[in-house]
Amino acid sequence: MLTLIIPFSLFLFDGDLLLMLKAYDAKEKDKSDNEGSYYIHNHSYYNSSLPTYKEVNGNISNLSANASYNSKLDDISPIKNLAKEQLLNSINANTTTNGTTTTIIAEIEGEVKKRTKLPIDKTYYIAKEILMTELTYKKDLDVINVWFRDEVGKEEPDECSILLTLIAPLAQAHGQLVKDLEQRLQGWDGKGGPRATSSQRIADVLLTHLPPLLPIYEEYLDGHILVLERLDAAFKQNSHFEQLYRDFETQKVCYLPLTTFVLKPLHRLLQYQNLLQRLLRYYGPSHPDRADCLTASDTLKDLMQPVSETLEHSENLATLCELQRDLVGFDNLVQSGRKFIRHGCLLKHSKKGYQQRMFFLFSDILLYTSRSQATLQFKVHGHMPLRGVLIEEPEGELANYGLVIYGGNRALTVAASSQEEKERWKQDLQNAIQLARDKTDTKITYLSLKSCSSSDEIMDQCGNDVGTQTKPQPQRSNLKVHVCWHRNTSISMKDELVAVENQLSGYLLRKFKSSNGWQKLWVVLTSFCLFFYKGCMDDFPLASLPLLGYTVGAPAPDDAIGKDFVFKLQYKNHVYFFRAESEYTYNRWMEVIGSCTTQTKKKKQIIVNENSIECSPEK
């Protein structure tokens, strides 16, 4: 049986999520909605008291005289926060003013309401998705515009000046857009919500805001690459800035790598395009909102082509920068022309048996590493320039799951966790090898593989020697590379680009397999992970669930759910149920989660005799 010895990590997986959300539920039973709630994060309780208006206002006013980022101030007051949360909850509840009841997301056990048999207006749920995702986007902008700005304080490093200048007008403009969307949805609910007549509109709100936003986005598009390059250079060359950067990324509000927040404006433009196209598919030719929807979509067209062309380069640069911080023993990963292709976990055969290794495939080189328990980084054991690499399929028991990789004076026999996973690696390796051979120039130099012999013991020692030169650093939570390590899976740049367009926010009811009640949570899906909040106004998540390796589908009959619009997430024996508010939102969550989970049949073990392979402990 395949067994992995996995060290304790700072981020949360599966059982940790179950314990933490159950602890959160228990706390909530004894507290009213108006009292300070408790969040559970990294196995600790934190009081969720927000900074006061004066504190935040004071901090921001001391940072800069520029008022472009002061739009955040309106959202800081606890009273306004409560009022806004109640407003958004009322929008989310889909209730009408005349007492007609519909199925609502806020239903808690036993409060099942009788549905009326009137037609549902799907455009209402698309409009709501626009608002829900806009709320998350505005908070993501504020991670840089408010929280990071506050972190750099009076120092205002040159490395951050361009980023802060570019992000401020976006945060201000989208603060107003959120307010206008809230007002429109509030009026929509007052006229019937999902059963409103075809007179309801939403594209006109976007059309009002998009034209003045385009010059701001064009400036951001032109400048964001320089921002990424300067942040990376400062991280490498300035130890003080490196520590500031690392400290900020360990804060709860920075729930993703900082580079991901830098790219969020490009992501949002793609989402606007997709949401407008979704509206157009549901609008009839005579719908009063159709003309504005077409105009808004046309307004974005000129900007979307450079966004699409730039995004792959930007995502690649951000990925290389992030991976460099997780790798020990291979410097200068960020190089012109180098592209990230795939990283993931494979079992490498040696005299000791099968050992878990993390492989990183780029357009010119293949790295293989092991994970350090001390630093949670990946120690490079060896690398193979792709121009000299050959691959073949082994015979016998590894025929279905294994590959033999020849490079220089080494031959690596590796096994994937499934046949599907093997095919992904095989296809990407073949394509990368061919492209590397087709290149006539190569200015990149590599360390010689001859410095390490074929002995696995010596290879391990090489990695250990490198690892001892690096002091432990605080690591961010839920990094995709660490999820791949724990889940024995992989992720490619193509997967990353698909995930950019499949982000979603909204309220869901959550139920554990072992519990009876349903708990309402604000849920954000981004970067292959679900982040859970008590409400949409909270600044940081109370828990998270990485989705790589999970399957999503409808509950089985023996799950005995008995509710509509419920989907089931499962990885091995970890099972969660989530309930959406409508058929449309159910289908949307299934669609976006399905884009970043394992949608294959139950994986087989690497060998027919599943007891014949064991992974040795990490070195």
Coordinates of C-alpha atoms in Angstrom, one line a residue:
M1 CA 0.0 0.0 0.0
L2 CA 1.3 3.4 -0.9
T3 CA 2.2 5.2 2.3
L4 CA 3.5 8.7 2.7
I5 CA 5.1 10.1 5.8
I6 CA 4.0 13.8 5.7
P7 CA 5.4 16.3 8.2
F8 CA 3.1 18.8 10.0
S9 CA 2.7 21.9 7.8
L10 CA 1.6 25.5 8.6
F11 CA -1.2 25.3 6.2
L12 CA -4.5 23.6 6.5
F13 CA -5.6 20.3 4.9
D14 CA -8.8 18.3 5.2
G15 CA -8.9 17.1 8.8
D16 CA -7.6 20.5 10.0
L17 CA -10.4 22.2 8.1
L18 CA -13.0 19.9 9.7
L19 CA -11.8 20.5 13.2
M20 CA -11.5 24.2 12.7
L21 CA -14.9 24.8 11.2
K22 CA -16.5 22.6 13.9
A23 CA -14.7 24.7 16.5
Y24 CA -16.0 27.8 14.8
D25 CA -19.6 26.3 14.7
A26 CA -19.4 25.6 18.5
K27 CA -18.2 29.1 19.2
E28 CA -21.0 30.6 17.1
K29 CA -23.7 28.8 19.1
D30 CA -22.9 30.9 22.1
K31 CA -22.5 34.2 20.4
S32 CA -25.0 36.6 18.7
D33 CA -24.5 38.1 15.3
N34 CA -23.7 41.5 16.8
E35 CA -21.0 40.3 19.1
G36 CA -17.3 39.9 18.1
S37 CA -16.8 36.5 16.5
Y38 CA -13.8 34.3 16.8
Y39 CA -11.8 33.1 13.9
I40 CA -9.7 30.0 14.0
H41 CA -6.4 30.3 12.0
N42 CA -3.4 28.0 12.2
H43 CA -4.8 26.3 15.3
S44 CA -5.2 29.5 17.3
Y45 CA -8.1 31.7 18.2
Y46 CA -8.1 35.3 17.2
N47 CA -10.6 38.0 18.2
S48 CA -12.0 39.5 15.1
S49 CA -12.2 43.1 16.3
L50 CA -11.6 45.4 13.4
P51 CA -9.5 48.6 13.7
T52 CA -11.6 51.6 14.5
Y53 CA -12.3 54.3 12.0
K54 CA -9.9 56.7 13.7
E55 CA -7.1 54.1 13.8
V56 CA -7.4 53.3 10.1
N57 CA -8.0 56.8 9.1
G58 CA -5.0 58.0 11.1
N59 CA -2.7 55.4 9.6
I60 CA -3.8 56.1 6.1
S61 CA -3.7 59.9 6.4
N62 CA -0.1 59.7 7.7
L63 CA 0.9 57.6 4.7
S64 CA 0.1 60.0 1.9
A65 CA -1.9 63.1 1.0
N66 CA -3.2 61.3 -2.0
A67 CA -6.9 60.8 -1.5
S68 CA -7.3 58.2 -4.2
Y69 CA -7.3 55.3 -1.7
N70 CA -9.5 56.9 0.9
S71 CA -12.5 55.1 -0.5
K72 CA -11.7 52.3 1.9
L73 CA -12.5 54.6 4.8
D74 CA -16.2 54.4 4.2
D75 CA -16.1 50.7 4.7
I76 CA -14.1 50.6 8.0
S77 CA -16.8 51.8 10.5
P78 CA -18.2 48.8 12.4
I79 CA -21.6 50.3 12.1
K80 CA -21.4 50.7 8.4
N81 CA -19.9 47.2 8.1
L82 CA -22.8 45.7 10.0
A83 CA -25.3 47.7 7.8
K84 CA -23.6 46.6 4.6
E85 CA -23.4 43.0 5.7
Q86 CA -27.2 43.1 6.5
L87 CA -27.8 44.7 3.1
L88 CA -25.8 42.0 1.2
N89 CA -27.5 39.3 3.3
S90 CA -30.8 40.7 2.3
I91 CA -29.7 40.7 -1.4
N92 CA -28.5 37.1 -0.9
A93 CA -31.7 36.0 0.8
N94 CA -33.9 36.5 -2.4
T95 CA -36.9 37.6 -0.3
T96 CA -39.6 39.9 -1.6
T97 CA -41.3 42.8 0.0
N98 CA -44.8 41.4 -0.5
G99 CA -44.1 38.4 1.7
T100 CA -43.7 35.9 -1.2
T101 CA -41.1 33.4 -0.1
T102 CA -38.6 31.6 -2.3
T103 CA -35.7 29.1 -1.6
I104 CA -33.0 31.1 0.1
I105 CA -29.4 30.4 0.8
A106 CA -29.8 31.4 4.4
E107 CA -32.1 28.5 5.1
I108 CA -30.9 26.6 8.2
E109 CA -32.1 23.1 9.0
G110 CA -35.8 22.7 9.1
E111 CA -36.6 26.1 7.6
V112 CA -37.5 24.8 4.2
K113 CA -39.7 27.2 2.4
K114 CA -42.3 26.4 -0.1
R115 CA -41.3 27.3 -3.6
T116 CA -43.6 29.2 -5.9
K117 CA -43.9 27.8 -9.4
L118 CA -43.1 31.0 -11.2
P119 CA -40.3 31.1 -13.8
I120 CA -36.8 32.0 -12.6
D121 CA -34.9 34.9 -14.2
K122 CA -31.4 33.5 -14.6
T123 CA -30.0 36.9 -15.3
Y124 CA -30.7 37.8 -11.7
Y125 CA -28.2 35.2 -10.5
I126 CA -25.7 36.4 -13.1
A127 CA -26.1 40.0 -11.8
K128 CA -25.6 38.7 -8.3
E129 CA -22.5 36.9 -9.4
I130 CA -21.2 40.2 -10.7
L131 CA -21.8 41.8 -7.4
M132 CA -20.4 39.0 -5.3
T133 CA -17.2 38.7 -7.3
E134 CA -16.8 42.5 -7.4
L135 CA -16.9 42.5 -3.6
T136 CA -14.0 40.0 -3.5
Y137 CA -12.1 41.9 -6.2
K138 CA -12.4 45.2 -4.2
K139 CA -11.1 43.5 -1.1
D140 CA -8.2 42.0 -3.1
L141 CA -7.3 45.5 -4.4
D142 CA -7.3 46.7 -0.8
V143 CA -4.8 44.0 0.3
I144 CA -2.3 46.2 -1.6
N145 CA -3.9 49.6 -1.5
V146 CA -4.6 49.6 2.3
W147 CA -2.9 46.7 4.1
F148 CA 0.4 46.6 2.1
R149 CA 0.5 50.4 2.0
D150 CA 0.2 50.4 5.7
E151 CA 2.9 47.7 6.0
V152 CA 5.5 49.7 4.1
G153 CA 4.5 52.7 6.2
K154 CA 6.5 55.9 6.0
E155 CA 9.5 54.1 4.4
E156 CA 7.6 54.0 1.0
P157 CA 10.4 51.9 -0.7
D158 CA 11.0 52.8 -4.3
E159 CA 10.2 49.1 -5.2
C160 CA 6.6 49.7 -4.1
S161 CA 6.0 53.2 -5.4
I162 CA 4.9 52.2 -8.9
L163 CA 2.6 49.4 -7.5
L164 CA 0.9 51.7 -5.0
T165 CA 0.5 54.5 -7.6
L166 CA -1.1 52.1 -10.1
I167 CA -3.4 50.3 -7.7
A168 CA -4.9 53.4 -5.9
P169 CA -7.1 54.7 -8.7
L170 CA -8.4 51.2 -9.4
A171 CA -9.4 50.7 -5.7
Q172 CA -11.2 54.0 -5.6
A173 CA -13.1 53.4 -8.9
H174 CA -14.2 49.9 -7.9
G175 CA -15.3 51.1 -4.5
Q176 CA -17.9 53.2 -6.2
L177 CA -18.8 50.4 -8.6
V178 CA -19.5 48.1 -5.7
K179 CA -21.9 50.6 -4.2
D180 CA -23.8 51.0 -7.5
L181 CA -24.1 47.3 -7.9
E182 CA -25.3 46.9 -4.4
Q183 CA -28.0 49.5 -5.0
R184 CA -29.1 47.9 -8.2
L185 CA -29.4 44.4 -6.7
Q186 CA -31.2 45.9 -3.7
G187 CA -33.8 47.4 -6.0
W188 CA -34.0 44.2 -8.0
D189 CA -34.8 42.2 -4.9
G190 CA -37.5 44.7 -4.1
K191 CA -39.2 43.9 -7.4
G192 CA -39.2 40.1 -7.1
G193 CA -35.6 39.0 -7.0
P194 CA -35.1 35.9 -9.2
R195 CA -38.7 36.1 -10.4
A196 CA -38.4 39.7 -11.5
T197 CA -39.7 40.7 -14.9
S198 CA -37.5 41.2 -17.9
S199 CA -37.3 44.9 -17.2
Q200 CA -34.5 44.5 -14.7
R201 CA -31.0 45.6 -15.9
I202 CA -27.4 45.3 -14.7
A203 CA -25.2 45.9 -17.8
D204 CA -26.0 49.6 -17.8
V205 CA -24.2 49.8 -14.4
L206 CA -21.1 48.3 -15.9
L207 CA -21.4 50.5 -19.0
T208 CA -21.4 53.6 -16.8
H209 CA -18.2 52.5 -15.1
L210 CA -16.1 50.7 -17.7
P211 CA -15.3 53.6 -20.2
P212 CA -13.6 55.8 -17.5
L213 CA -11.9 52.7 -16.1
L214 CA -10.2 51.7 -19.4
P215 CA -7.4 54.3 -19.3
I216 CA -6.6 53.2 -15.7
Y217 CA -6.4 49.6 -16.8
E218 CA -4.3 50.4 -19.8
E219 CA -1.8 52.1 -17.5
Y220 CA -1.8 49.2 -15.2
L221 CA -1.4 46.8 -18.1
D222 CA 1.7 48.7 -19.2
G223 CA 3.2 48.9 -15.8
H224 CA 2.5 45.7 -13.9
I225 CA 5.4 43.7 -15.5
L226 CA 7.9 46.3 -14.2
V227 CA 6.2 46.0 -10.8
L228 CA 6.8 42.2 -10.8
E229 CA 10.4 42.6 -11.9
R230 CA 11.2 45.3 -9.3
L231 CA 9.6 43.4 -6.5
D232 CA 11.6 40.3 -7.4
A233 CA 14.9 42.2 -7.7
A234 CA 14.3 43.9 -4.4
F235 CA 13.5 40.6 -2.7
K236 CA 16.8 39.2 -3.9
Q237 CA 19.0 42.2 -3.3
N238 CA 17.5 44.0 -0.3
S239 CA 17.4 41.8 2.9
H240 CA 15.3 44.4 4.7
F241 CA 12.7 44.5 2.0
E242 CA 12.8 40.7 1.8
Q243 CA 11.9 40.5 5.5
L244 CA 9.2 43.1 5.1
Y245 CA 7.8 41.2 2.1
R246 CA 7.8 37.8 4.0
D247 CA 6.3 39.4 7.1
F248 CA 3.4 40.8 5.1
E249 CA 2.7 37.5 3.3
T250 CA 2.4 35.7 6.6
Q251 CA -0.4 38.1 7.7
K252 CA -3.9 36.7 7.6
V253 CA -5.2 39.3 5.2
C254 CA -2.6 38.3 2.6
Y255 CA -4.3 34.9 1.9
L256 CA -2.5 34.5 -1.4
P257 CA 1.1 35.3 -2.6
L258 CA 1.5 39.1 -3.1
T259 CA 2.3 38.5 -6.8
T260 CA -1.2 37.0 -7.3
F261 CA -2.8 40.2 -6.0
V262 CA -0.7 42.2 -8.4
L263 CA -2.3 40.2 -11.3
K264 CA -5.8 40.4 -10.0
P265 CA -6.8 43.4 -12.2
L266 CA -5.9 41.4 -15.3
H267 CA -8.0 38.5 -14.0
R268 CA -10.9 40.8 -13.4
L269 CA -11.0 42.1 -17.0
L270 CA -11.3 38.5 -18.2
Q271 CA -14.1 37.9 -15.7
Y272 CA -16.0 40.9 -16.9
Q273 CA -15.8 39.7 -20.5
N274 CA -17.0 36.2 -19.5
L275 CA -19.9 37.6 -17.3
L276 CA -21.1 39.9 -20.1
Q277 CA -21.0 37.0 -22.6
R278 CA -23.0 34.9 -20.1
L279 CA -25.6 37.7 -19.8
L280 CA -25.9 37.9 -23.6
R281 CA -26.6 34.2 -23.9
Y282 CA -29.6 34.5 -21.6
Y283 CA -30.9 37.8 -22.9
G284 CA -33.6 37.6 -25.6
P285 CA -33.3 39.9 -28.6
S286 CA -35.8 42.3 -27.2
H287 CA -34.4 42.5 -23.6
P288 CA -34.0 46.1 -22.6
D289 CA -30.5 45.4 -21.1
R290 CA -29.2 43.7 -24.2
A291 CA -28.0 46.9 -26.0
D292 CA -26.0 48.1 -23.0
C293 CA -24.6 44.6 -22.6
L294 CA -23.4 44.5 -26.2
T295 CA -21.9 48.0 -25.9
A296 CA -20.1 47.1 -22.6
S297 CA -18.7 44.0 -24.2
D298 CA -17.5 46.0 -27.3
T299 CA -16.0 48.5 -25.0
L300 CA -13.7 45.8 -23.5
K301 CA -12.7 44.3 -26.8
D302 CA -9.8 46.5 -27.7
L303 CA -8.3 45.9 -24.2
M304 CA -8.9 42.2 -24.1
Q305 CA -6.4 41.2 -26.8
P306 CA -3.4 42.8 -25.1
V307 CA -4.6 41.4 -21.8
S308 CA -4.8 37.9 -23.2
E309 CA -1.4 38.2 -24.8
T310 CA 0.2 39.6 -21.7
L311 CA -1.4 37.5 -19.1
E312 CA 0.5 34.3 -19.9
H313 CA 3.8 36.1 -19.7
S314 CA 2.8 37.8 -16.5
E315 CA 1.6 34.5 -14.9
N316 CA 4.8 32.8 -16.0
L317 CA 7.0 35.5 -14.4
A318 CA 5.0 35.5 -11.2
T319 CA 5.2 31.7 -11.0
L320 CA 8.9 31.7 -11.6
C321 CA 9.4 34.3 -8.8
E322 CA 7.3 32.2 -6.4
L323 CA 9.0 28.9 -7.2
Q324 CA 12.4 30.5 -6.7
R325 CA 11.5 31.2 -3.1
D326 CA 10.5 27.6 -2.5
L327 CA 13.6 26.1 -4.2
V328 CA 17.0 25.6 -2.5
G329 CA 20.1 24.8 -4.5
F330 CA 19.1 26.3 -7.9
D331 CA 19.6 30.1 -8.3
N332 CA 18.5 32.4 -11.1
L333 CA 15.3 30.5 -11.9
V334 CA 13.9 33.7 -13.4
Q335 CA 15.5 33.9 -16.9
S336 CA 14.5 35.4 -20.2
G337 CA 12.8 32.8 -22.3
R338 CA 12.3 30.3 -19.6
K339 CA 8.7 29.1 -19.2
F340 CA 7.1 27.1 -16.4
I341 CA 5.3 24.0 -17.8
R342 CA 4.4 21.7 -14.9
H343 CA 5.3 20.8 -11.3
G344 CA 4.1 17.9 -9.2
C345 CA 4.9 14.8 -7.2
L346 CA 6.3 11.6 -8.6
L347 CA 7.8 8.5 -7.0
K348 CA 11.5 8.1 -8.0
H349 CA 13.0 4.6 -7.9
S350 CA 16.3 4.1 -6.2
K351 CA 18.3 1.4 -4.3
K352 CA 16.3 2.4 -1.2
G353 CA 13.0 1.8 -3.0
Y354 CA 10.5 4.4 -4.2
Q355 CA 11.0 7.8 -2.7
Q356 CA 8.7 10.8 -3.0
R357 CA 10.2 13.6 -5.1
M358 CA 8.9 16.9 -6.4
F359 CA 9.6 17.6 -10.1
F360 CA 9.6 21.0 -11.8
L361 CA 9.4 21.1 -15.6
F362 CA 10.4 24.2 -17.5
S363 CA 10.8 24.9 -21.2
D364 CA 14.6 24.2 -21.0
I365 CA 15.2 22.1 -17.9
L366 CA 13.8 19.5 -15.5
L367 CA 14.5 19.8 -11.8
Y368 CA 13.9 17.1 -9.2
T369 CA 13.8 17.9 -5.5
S370 CA 12.7 16.7 -2.0
R371 CA 10.9 18.6 0.7
S372 CA 12.9 19.8 3.7
Q373 CA 11.1 19.3 7.0
A374 CA 13.1 22.2 8.6
T375 CA 12.4 24.9 6.1
L376 CA 9.4 23.6 4.1
Q377 CA 11.4 24.4 1.0
F378 CA 12.4 22.0 -1.8
K379 CA 16.0 21.0 -2.0
V380 CA 17.2 20.4 -5.6
H381 CA 18.8 17.0 -6.0
G382 CA 19.5 17.2 -9.7
H383 CA 18.6 18.8 -13.0
M384 CA 18.5 17.8 -16.6
P385 CA 18.7 20.2 -19.6
L386 CA 15.9 19.1 -21.9
R387 CA 18.0 19.3 -25.1
G388 CA 19.7 16.1 -23.9
V389 CA 16.8 14.3 -22.4
L390 CA 15.1 11.1 -23.7
I391 CA 12.0 9.4 -22.2
E392 CA 10.7 5.9 -22.7
E393 CA 8.1 3.7 -21.1
P394 CA 9.2 0.8 -18.9
E395 CA 8.0 -2.7 -19.2
G396 CA 6.4 -4.9 -16.6
E397 CA 4.7 -3.7 -13.5
L398 CA 5.5 0.0 -14.2
A399 CA 4.2 0.0 -17.7
N400 CA 0.9 1.8 -16.9
Y401 CA 2.3 4.3 -14.4
G402 CA 6.0 4.7 -15.0
L403 CA 8.5 6.6 -17.1
V404 CA 12.2 6.3 -17.6
I405 CA 13.9 9.7 -18.1
Y406 CA 17.4 9.7 -19.5
G407 CA 19.6 12.8 -19.2
G408 CA 23.3 13.1 -19.3
N409 CA 24.8 10.4 -17.2
R410 CA 21.6 9.7 -15.3
A411 CA 18.5 7.6 -15.8
L412 CA 15.5 8.3 -13.5
T413 CA 12.7 5.7 -13.2
V414 CA 9.6 7.5 -11.9
A415 CA 6.0 6.5 -11.2
A416 CA 2.9 8.7 -11.2
S417 CA -0.1 8.2 -9.0
S418 CA -2.3 7.2 -11.9
Q419 CA -2.2 6.5 -15.6
E420 CA -3.9 9.9 -16.2
E421 CA -1.2 11.7 -14.3
K422 CA 1.5 9.8 -16.1
E423 CA 0.1 10.8 -19.5
R424 CA 0.1 14.5 -18.4
W425 CA 3.8 14.3 -17.6
K426 CA 4.6 12.3 -20.7
Q427 CA 2.9 14.7 -23.0
D428 CA 4.4 17.8 -21.4
L429 CA 7.9 16.3 -21.4
Q430 CA 7.7 15.3 -25.0
N431 CA 6.5 18.7 -26.1
A432 CA 9.1 20.5 -24.0
I433 CA 12.0 18.3 -25.2
Q434 CA 11.0 18.9 -28.8
L435 CA 10.8 22.6 -28.4
A436 CA 14.1 22.7 -26.6
R437 CA 15.8 20.8 -29.4
D438 CA 14.3 23.1 -32.0
K439 CA 15.9 26.2 -30.4
T440 CA 19.2 27.1 -32.1
D441 CA 20.5 29.3 -29.4
T442 CA 20.9 28.6 -25.7
K443 CA 22.5 31.3 -23.4
I444 CA 21.6 29.5 -20.2
T445 CA 24.3 27.7 -18.3
Y446 CA 23.7 24.8 -16.0
L447 CA 25.5 23.1 -13.2
S448 CA 27.1 19.8 -14.3
L449 CA 25.3 16.7 -13.4
K450 CA 28.6 15.0 -13.1
S451 CA 29.1 16.6 -9.7
C452 CA 26.7 14.0 -8.3
S453 CA 27.1 10.3 -8.8
S454 CA 24.3 7.9 -9.5
S455 CA 24.2 6.9 -5.8
D456 CA 21.0 8.0 -4.2
E457 CA 22.7 8.3 -0.9
I458 CA 25.2 10.8 -2.4
M459 CA 22.4 12.6 -4.2
D460 CA 20.5 13.0 -0.9
Q461 CA 23.7 14.3 0.8
C462 CA 24.1 16.9 -2.0
G463 CA 20.6 18.1 -1.2
N464 CA 21.2 18.1 2.6
D465 CA 24.4 20.2 2.1
V466 CA 22.5 22.8 0.2
G467 CA 19.7 22.8 2.7
T468 CA 21.9 23.6 5.7
Q469 CA 23.0 26.8 4.1
T470 CA 19.5 28.3 4.2
K471 CA 18.0 29.5 7.4
P472 CA 14.3 28.6 8.0
Q473 CA 11.9 31.3 6.7
P474 CA 8.2 31.7 7.4
Q475 CA 6.2 30.1 4.6
R476 CA 2.9 31.2 3.2
S477 CA -0.2 29.0 3.6
N478 CA -1.7 26.9 0.9
L479 CA 0.9 27.1 -1.7
K480 CA 0.0 25.1 -4.7
V481 CA 3.4 23.3 -4.9
H482 CA 2.9 22.1 -1.3
V483 CA -0.6 20.9 -2.1
C484 CA 0.8 18.9 -5.0
W485 CA 3.4 17.4 -2.7
H486 CA 0.8 16.2 -0.2
R487 CA -1.8 15.1 -2.7
N488 CA 0.6 13.3 -5.1
T489 CA -0.7 15.3 -8.0
S490 CA 0.6 18.0 -10.4
I491 CA -0.4 21.3 -11.9
S492 CA 0.5 22.9 -15.3
M493 CA 0.6 26.5 -16.6
K494 CA -2.4 25.6 -18.7
D495 CA -4.3 24.7 -15.5
E496 CA -3.2 28.0 -14.0
L497 CA -4.6 30.0 -17.0
V498 CA -7.9 28.1 -16.9
A499 CA -8.2 28.8 -13.1
V500 CA -7.8 32.6 -13.7
E501 CA -11.1 32.6 -15.5
N502 CA -12.8 30.3 -13.0
Q503 CA -13.0 32.4 -9.9
L504 CA -16.2 32.7 -7.9
S505 CA -17.6 34.2 -4.7
G506 CA -20.9 33.8 -2.8
Y507 CA -22.7 32.3 0.1
L508 CA -23.0 28.6 0.4
L509 CA -24.4 26.3 3.1
R510 CA -21.8 23.8 4.3
K511 CA -22.3 20.5 5.9
F512 CA -19.8 17.9 7.1
K513 CA -20.4 14.2 6.4
S514 CA -20.7 13.5 10.1
S515 CA -23.0 16.4 11.0
N516 CA -26.7 17.2 10.5
G517 CA -26.8 21.0 10.5
W518 CA -25.9 23.4 7.7
Q519 CA -23.8 26.4 8.3
K520 CA -23.9 29.5 6.1
L521 CA -20.5 30.7 5.0
W522 CA -19.1 33.2 2.5
V523 CA -16.9 31.2 0.1
V524 CA -14.3 32.4 -2.3
L525 CA -12.8 30.1 -5.0
T526 CA -9.4 31.3 -6.3
S527 CA -6.0 29.7 -7.0
F528 CA -7.4 26.1 -6.8
C529 CA -8.6 26.7 -3.2
L530 CA -11.9 27.4 -1.4
F531 CA -11.5 30.2 1.3
F532 CA -14.2 30.3 4.0
Y533 CA -15.4 33.5 5.7
K534 CA -18.2 34.1 8.2
G535 CA -19.4 37.0 6.0
C536 CA -18.5 38.9 2.9
M537 CA -17.2 41.9 4.8
D538 CA -14.5 39.9 6.8
D539 CA -10.9 40.8 5.9
F540 CA -9.4 37.4 6.1
P541 CA -10.6 33.8 5.8
L542 CA -11.3 31.6 8.9
A543 CA -10.2 28.4 7.0
S544 CA -9.4 27.1 3.5
L545 CA -9.6 23.9 1.5
P546 CA -7.2 23.3 -1.3
L547 CA -9.1 21.5 -4.1
L548 CA -6.3 19.8 -6.1
G549 CA -7.0 16.1 -6.0
Y550 CA -10.7 16.4 -5.0
T551 CA -13.6 15.2 -7.0
V552 CA -16.9 17.1 -7.2
G553 CA -20.3 15.8 -8.1
A554 CA -23.9 15.2 -6.8
P555 CA -24.4 13.4 -3.5
A556 CA -24.9 9.6 -3.7
P557 CA -28.2 8.2 -2.6
D558 CA -26.6 6.7 0.5
D559 CA -25.4 10.2 1.6
A560 CA -29.1 10.8 2.5
I561 CA -28.9 14.6 1.9
G562 CA -32.5 15.2 0.8
K563 CA -31.9 18.8 -0.3
D564 CA -31.8 20.5 -3.7
F565 CA -28.7 22.1 -5.3
V566 CA -26.2 20.2 -3.2
F567 CA -22.7 19.2 -4.4
K568 CA -20.2 16.9 -2.8
L569 CA -16.5 17.3 -2.5
Q570 CA -14.4 14.3 -1.7
Y571 CA -10.7 13.4 -1.4
K572 CA -10.2 9.9 0.0
N573 CA -12.2 9.8 3.2
H574 CA -12.6 13.6 3.5
V575 CA -16.1 14.5 2.4
Y576 CA -17.9 17.9 2.5
F577 CA -21.3 18.9 1.2
F578 CA -22.2 22.4 0.0
R579 CA -25.7 23.7 -0.9
A580 CA -26.3 26.5 -3.4
E581 CA -29.3 28.8 -3.5
S582 CA -30.5 28.0 -7.0
E583 CA -30.0 25.7 -10.0
Y584 CA -27.9 28.4 -11.7
T585 CA -25.6 28.9 -8.8
Y586 CA -25.3 25.2 -8.3
N587 CA -24.2 24.7 -11.9
R588 CA -21.7 27.6 -11.6
W589 CA -20.0 26.2 -8.5
M590 CA -19.9 22.8 -10.1
E591 CA -18.3 24.3 -13.3
V592 CA -15.6 26.4 -11.6
I593 CA -14.7 23.7 -9.0
G594 CA -14.6 21.1 -11.7
S595 CA -12.0 23.1 -13.5
C596 CA -9.5 22.7 -10.7
T597 CA -10.3 19.3 -9.2
T598 CA -9.5 15.7 -10.3
Q599 CA -12.4 14.8 -12.6
T600 CA -11.4 11.2 -13.1
K601 CA -12.5 7.9 -11.8
K602 CA -11.0 6.7 -8.5
K603 CA -7.2 6.5 -9.0
K604 CA -5.5 3.1 -8.9
Q605 CA -2.4 2.4 -7.0
I606 CA 0.9 2.6 -8.8
I607 CA 1.4 -1.1 -8.9
V608 CA -1.1 -3.9 -9.3
N609 CA 0.1 -5.3 -6.1
E610 CA -0.6 -2.2 -4.0
N611 CA 1.4 -3.5 -1.0
S612 CA 4.6 -3.6 -3.0
I613 CA 5.6 0.0 -2.9
E614 CA 6.3 2.2 0.1
C615 CA 7.7 5.7 0.1
S616 CA 10.6 6.2 2.4
P617 CA 10.7 9.1 4.8
E618 CA 11.9 12.4 3.6
K619 CA 15.6 13.1 3.9

